[in-house]
PDB file of C-alpha atoms in Angstrom:
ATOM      1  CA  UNK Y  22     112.552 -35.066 174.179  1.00 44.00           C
ATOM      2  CA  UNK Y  23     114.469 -37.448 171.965  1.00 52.00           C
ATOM      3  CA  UNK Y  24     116.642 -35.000 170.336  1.00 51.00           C
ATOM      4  CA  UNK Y  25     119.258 -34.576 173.545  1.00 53.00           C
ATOM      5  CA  UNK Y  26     120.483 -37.400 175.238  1.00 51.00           C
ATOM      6  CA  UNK Y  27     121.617 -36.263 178.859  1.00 52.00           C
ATOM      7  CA  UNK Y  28     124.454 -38.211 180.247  1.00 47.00           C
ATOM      8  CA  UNK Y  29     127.086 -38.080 183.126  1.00 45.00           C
ATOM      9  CA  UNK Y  30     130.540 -38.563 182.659  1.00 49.00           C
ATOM     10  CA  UNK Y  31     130.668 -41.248 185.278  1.00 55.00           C
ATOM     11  CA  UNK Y  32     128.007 -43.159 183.249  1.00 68.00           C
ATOM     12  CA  UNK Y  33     127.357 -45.798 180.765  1.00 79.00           C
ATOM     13  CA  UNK Y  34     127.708 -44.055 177.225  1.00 86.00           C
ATOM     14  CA  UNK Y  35     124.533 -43.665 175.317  1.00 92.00           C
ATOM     15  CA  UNK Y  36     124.203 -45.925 172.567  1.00 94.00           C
ATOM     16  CA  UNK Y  37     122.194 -45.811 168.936  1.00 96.00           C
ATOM     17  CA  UNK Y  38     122.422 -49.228 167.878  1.00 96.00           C
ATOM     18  CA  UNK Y  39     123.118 -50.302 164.391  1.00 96.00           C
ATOM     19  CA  UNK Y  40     118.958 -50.762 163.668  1.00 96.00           C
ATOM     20  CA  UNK Y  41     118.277 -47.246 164.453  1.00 96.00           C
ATOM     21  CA  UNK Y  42     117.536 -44.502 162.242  1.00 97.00           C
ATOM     22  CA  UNK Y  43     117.590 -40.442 164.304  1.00 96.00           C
ATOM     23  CA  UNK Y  44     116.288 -37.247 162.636  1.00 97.00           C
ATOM     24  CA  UNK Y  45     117.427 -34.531 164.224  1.00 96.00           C
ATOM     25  CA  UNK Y  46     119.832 -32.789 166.198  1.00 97.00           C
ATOM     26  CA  UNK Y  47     121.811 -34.739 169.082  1.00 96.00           C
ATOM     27  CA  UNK Y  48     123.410 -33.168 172.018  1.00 95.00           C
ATOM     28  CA  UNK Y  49     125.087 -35.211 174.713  1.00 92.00           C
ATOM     29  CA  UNK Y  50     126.739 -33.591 177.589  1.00 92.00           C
ATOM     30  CA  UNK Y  51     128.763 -37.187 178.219  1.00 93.00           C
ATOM     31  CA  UNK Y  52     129.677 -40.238 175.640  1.00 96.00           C
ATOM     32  CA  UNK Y  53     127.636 -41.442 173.049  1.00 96.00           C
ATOM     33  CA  UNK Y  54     128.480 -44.847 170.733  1.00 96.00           C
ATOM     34  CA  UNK Y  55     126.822 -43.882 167.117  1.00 97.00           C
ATOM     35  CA  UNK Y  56     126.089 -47.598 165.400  1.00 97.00           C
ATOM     36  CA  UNK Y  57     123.191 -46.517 163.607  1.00 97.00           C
ATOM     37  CA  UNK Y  58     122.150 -43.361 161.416  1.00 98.00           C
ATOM     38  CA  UNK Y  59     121.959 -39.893 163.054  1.00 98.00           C
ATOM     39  CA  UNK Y  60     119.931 -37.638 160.011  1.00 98.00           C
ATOM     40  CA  UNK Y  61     120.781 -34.075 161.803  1.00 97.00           C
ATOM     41  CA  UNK Y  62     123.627 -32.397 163.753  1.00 98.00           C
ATOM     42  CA  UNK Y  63     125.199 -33.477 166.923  1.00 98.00           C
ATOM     43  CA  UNK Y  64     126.771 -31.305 169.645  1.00 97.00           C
ATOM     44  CA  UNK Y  65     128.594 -34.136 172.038  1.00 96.00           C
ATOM     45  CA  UNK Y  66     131.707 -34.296 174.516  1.00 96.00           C
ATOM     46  CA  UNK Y  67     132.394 -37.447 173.148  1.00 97.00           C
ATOM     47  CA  UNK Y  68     131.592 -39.524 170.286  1.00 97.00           C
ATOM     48  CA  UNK Y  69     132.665 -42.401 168.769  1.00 98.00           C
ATOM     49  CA  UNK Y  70     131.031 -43.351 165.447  1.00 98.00           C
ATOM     50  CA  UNK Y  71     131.113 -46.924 164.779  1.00 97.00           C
ATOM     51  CA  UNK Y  72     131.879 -48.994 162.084  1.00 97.00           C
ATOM     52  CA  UNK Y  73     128.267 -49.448 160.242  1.00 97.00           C
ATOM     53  CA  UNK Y  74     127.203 -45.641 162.050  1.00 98.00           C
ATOM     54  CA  UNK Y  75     126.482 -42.427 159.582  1.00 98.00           C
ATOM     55  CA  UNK Y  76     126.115 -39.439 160.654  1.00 98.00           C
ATOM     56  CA  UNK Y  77     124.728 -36.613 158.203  1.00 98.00           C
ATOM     57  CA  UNK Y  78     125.253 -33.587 159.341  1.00 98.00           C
ATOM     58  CA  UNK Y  79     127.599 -31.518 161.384  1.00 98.00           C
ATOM     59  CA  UNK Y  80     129.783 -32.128 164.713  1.00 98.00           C
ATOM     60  CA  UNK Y  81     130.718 -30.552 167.549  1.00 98.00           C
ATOM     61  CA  UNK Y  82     132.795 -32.435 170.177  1.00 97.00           C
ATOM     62  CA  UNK Y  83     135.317 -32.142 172.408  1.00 97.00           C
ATOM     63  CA  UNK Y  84     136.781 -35.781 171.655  1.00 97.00           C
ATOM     64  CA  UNK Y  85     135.761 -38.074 167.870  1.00 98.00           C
ATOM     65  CA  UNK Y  86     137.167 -41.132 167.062  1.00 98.00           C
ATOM     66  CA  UNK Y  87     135.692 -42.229 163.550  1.00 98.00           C
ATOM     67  CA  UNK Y  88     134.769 -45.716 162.054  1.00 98.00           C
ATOM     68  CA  UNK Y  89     132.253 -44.914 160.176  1.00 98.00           C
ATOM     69  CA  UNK Y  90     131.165 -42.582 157.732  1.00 98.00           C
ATOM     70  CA  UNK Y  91     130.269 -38.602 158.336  1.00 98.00           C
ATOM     71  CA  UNK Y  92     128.908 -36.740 155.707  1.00 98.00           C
ATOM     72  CA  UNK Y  93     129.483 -33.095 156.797  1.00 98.00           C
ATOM     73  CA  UNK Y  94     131.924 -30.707 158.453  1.00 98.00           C
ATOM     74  CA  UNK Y  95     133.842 -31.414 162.041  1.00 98.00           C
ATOM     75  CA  UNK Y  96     135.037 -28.811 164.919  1.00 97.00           C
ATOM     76  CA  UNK Y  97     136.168 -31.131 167.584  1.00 97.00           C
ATOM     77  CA  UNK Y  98     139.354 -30.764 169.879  1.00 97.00           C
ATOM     78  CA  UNK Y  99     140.530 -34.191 169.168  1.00 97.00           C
ATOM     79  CA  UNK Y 100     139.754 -36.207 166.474  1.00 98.00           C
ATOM     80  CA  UNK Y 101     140.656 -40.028 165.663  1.00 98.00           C
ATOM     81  CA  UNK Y 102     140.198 -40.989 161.952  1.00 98.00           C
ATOM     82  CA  UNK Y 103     140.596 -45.140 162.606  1.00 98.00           C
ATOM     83  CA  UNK Y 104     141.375 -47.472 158.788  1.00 98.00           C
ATOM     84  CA  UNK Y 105     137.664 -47.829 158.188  1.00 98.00           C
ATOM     85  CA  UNK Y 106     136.969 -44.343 158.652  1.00 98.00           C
ATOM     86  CA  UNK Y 107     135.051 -41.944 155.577  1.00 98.00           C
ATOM     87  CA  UNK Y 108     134.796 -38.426 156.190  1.00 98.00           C
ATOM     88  CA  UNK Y 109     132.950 -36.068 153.442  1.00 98.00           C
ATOM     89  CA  UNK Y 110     133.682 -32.436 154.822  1.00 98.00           C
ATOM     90  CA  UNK Y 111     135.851 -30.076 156.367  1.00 98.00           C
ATOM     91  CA  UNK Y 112     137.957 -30.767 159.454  1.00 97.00           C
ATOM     92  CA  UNK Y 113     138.614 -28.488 162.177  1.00 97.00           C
ATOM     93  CA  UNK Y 114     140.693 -29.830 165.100  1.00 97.00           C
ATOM     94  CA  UNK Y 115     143.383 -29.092 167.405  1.00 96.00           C
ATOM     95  CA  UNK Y 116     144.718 -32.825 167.732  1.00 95.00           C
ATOM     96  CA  UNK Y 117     144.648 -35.083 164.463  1.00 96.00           C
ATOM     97  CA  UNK Y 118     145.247 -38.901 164.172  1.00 96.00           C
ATOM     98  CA  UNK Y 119     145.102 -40.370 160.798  1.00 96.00           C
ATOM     99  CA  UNK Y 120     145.298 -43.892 160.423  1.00 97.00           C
ATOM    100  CA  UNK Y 121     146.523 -45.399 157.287  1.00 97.00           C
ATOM    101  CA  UNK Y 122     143.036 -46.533 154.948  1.00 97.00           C
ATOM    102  CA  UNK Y 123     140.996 -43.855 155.643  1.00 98.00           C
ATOM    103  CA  UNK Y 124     139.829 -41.229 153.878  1.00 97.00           C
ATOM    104  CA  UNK Y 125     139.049 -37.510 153.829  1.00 97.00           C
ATOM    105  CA  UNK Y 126     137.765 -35.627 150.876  1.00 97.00           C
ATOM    106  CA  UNK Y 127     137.618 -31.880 152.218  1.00 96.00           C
ATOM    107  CA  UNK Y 128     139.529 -29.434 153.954  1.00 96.00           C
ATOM    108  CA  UNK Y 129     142.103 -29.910 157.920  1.00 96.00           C
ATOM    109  CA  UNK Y 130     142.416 -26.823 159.598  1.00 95.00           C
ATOM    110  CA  UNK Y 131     144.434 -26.972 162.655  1.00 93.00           C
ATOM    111  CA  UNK Y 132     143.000 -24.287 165.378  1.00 86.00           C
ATOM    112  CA  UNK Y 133     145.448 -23.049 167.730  1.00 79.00           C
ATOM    113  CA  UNK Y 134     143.617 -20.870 170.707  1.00 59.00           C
ATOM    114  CA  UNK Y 135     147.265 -19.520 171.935  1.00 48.00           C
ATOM    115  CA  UNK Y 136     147.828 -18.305 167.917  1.00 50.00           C
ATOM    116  CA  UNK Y 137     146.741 -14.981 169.225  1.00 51.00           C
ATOM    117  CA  UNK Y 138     149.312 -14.755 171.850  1.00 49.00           C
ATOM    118  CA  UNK Y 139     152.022 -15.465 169.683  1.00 50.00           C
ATOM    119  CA  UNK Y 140     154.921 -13.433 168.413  1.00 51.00           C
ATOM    120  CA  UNK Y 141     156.323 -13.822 165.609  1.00 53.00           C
ATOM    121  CA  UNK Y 142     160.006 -14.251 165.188  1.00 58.00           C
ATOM    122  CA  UNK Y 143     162.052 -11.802 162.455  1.00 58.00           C
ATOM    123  CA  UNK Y 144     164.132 -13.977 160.321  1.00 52.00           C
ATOM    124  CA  UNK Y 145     165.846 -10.775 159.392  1.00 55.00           C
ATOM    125  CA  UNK Y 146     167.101 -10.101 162.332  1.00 51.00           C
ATOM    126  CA  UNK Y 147     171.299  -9.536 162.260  1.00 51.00           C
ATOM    127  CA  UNK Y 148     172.409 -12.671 164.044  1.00 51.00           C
ATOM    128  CA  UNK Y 149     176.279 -13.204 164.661  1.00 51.00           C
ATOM    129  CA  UNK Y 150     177.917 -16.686 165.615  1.00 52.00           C
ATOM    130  CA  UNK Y 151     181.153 -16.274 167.040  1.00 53.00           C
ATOM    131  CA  UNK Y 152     183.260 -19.041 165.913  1.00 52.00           C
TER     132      UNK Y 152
END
């Protein structure tokens, strides 16, 4: 019952407020403002972790922008790492903002779903300029 917070897009965002403490996992079909502690993993279309929040454990979203501190590994489409921002794990993302101050200590992987449809191009090719 506590451990999924159900939200429309067209709604307020949820909020855990900087006196709050949450064990376990989090999902949140809409926004969700993370001031406090989250103790578990969250699985949200959009999060933004605020300045004092923590989150230990993994996330999943669609859209992060980071204050805070996150102690575990990222898979989000879009991710905003803002001056104040700590992150202690592995980053996978398709977009990547980092803002001068803050700080990373594990590993960006950029994901590319059309890598599969790519061709490669053979440098080896004979090419001829006509001058």
């Amino acid at each position: 019952m506590f451990n999924s917070f159900k939200n429309q897009r067209n709604d307020v965002p949820a909020i855990i407020a900087q006196s709050t403490k949450v064990t376990g996992d989090i999902v949140c079909e809409g926004e969700l403002q993370l001031d406090g502690t989250v103790h578990g993993n969250l699985d949200i279309e959009k999060l933004i972790i605020g300045n004092k929040g923590l989150v230990q454990g993994n996330i999943q979203a669609n859209e992060l922008t980071i204050l805070g501190k996150v102690e575990g590994d990222i898979q989000a489409k879009q991710v905003t790492l803002l001056p104040s921002a700590q992150v202690f794990g592995n980053i996978e993302h398709e977009t990547l903002t980092i803002e001068a101050g803050a700080h990373v200590d594990g590993k960006l992987t950029h994901r590319n779903e059309r890598a599969n449809n790519v061709t490669a191009i053979d440098s080896t090719d004979d090419q001829t300029v006509n001058n």
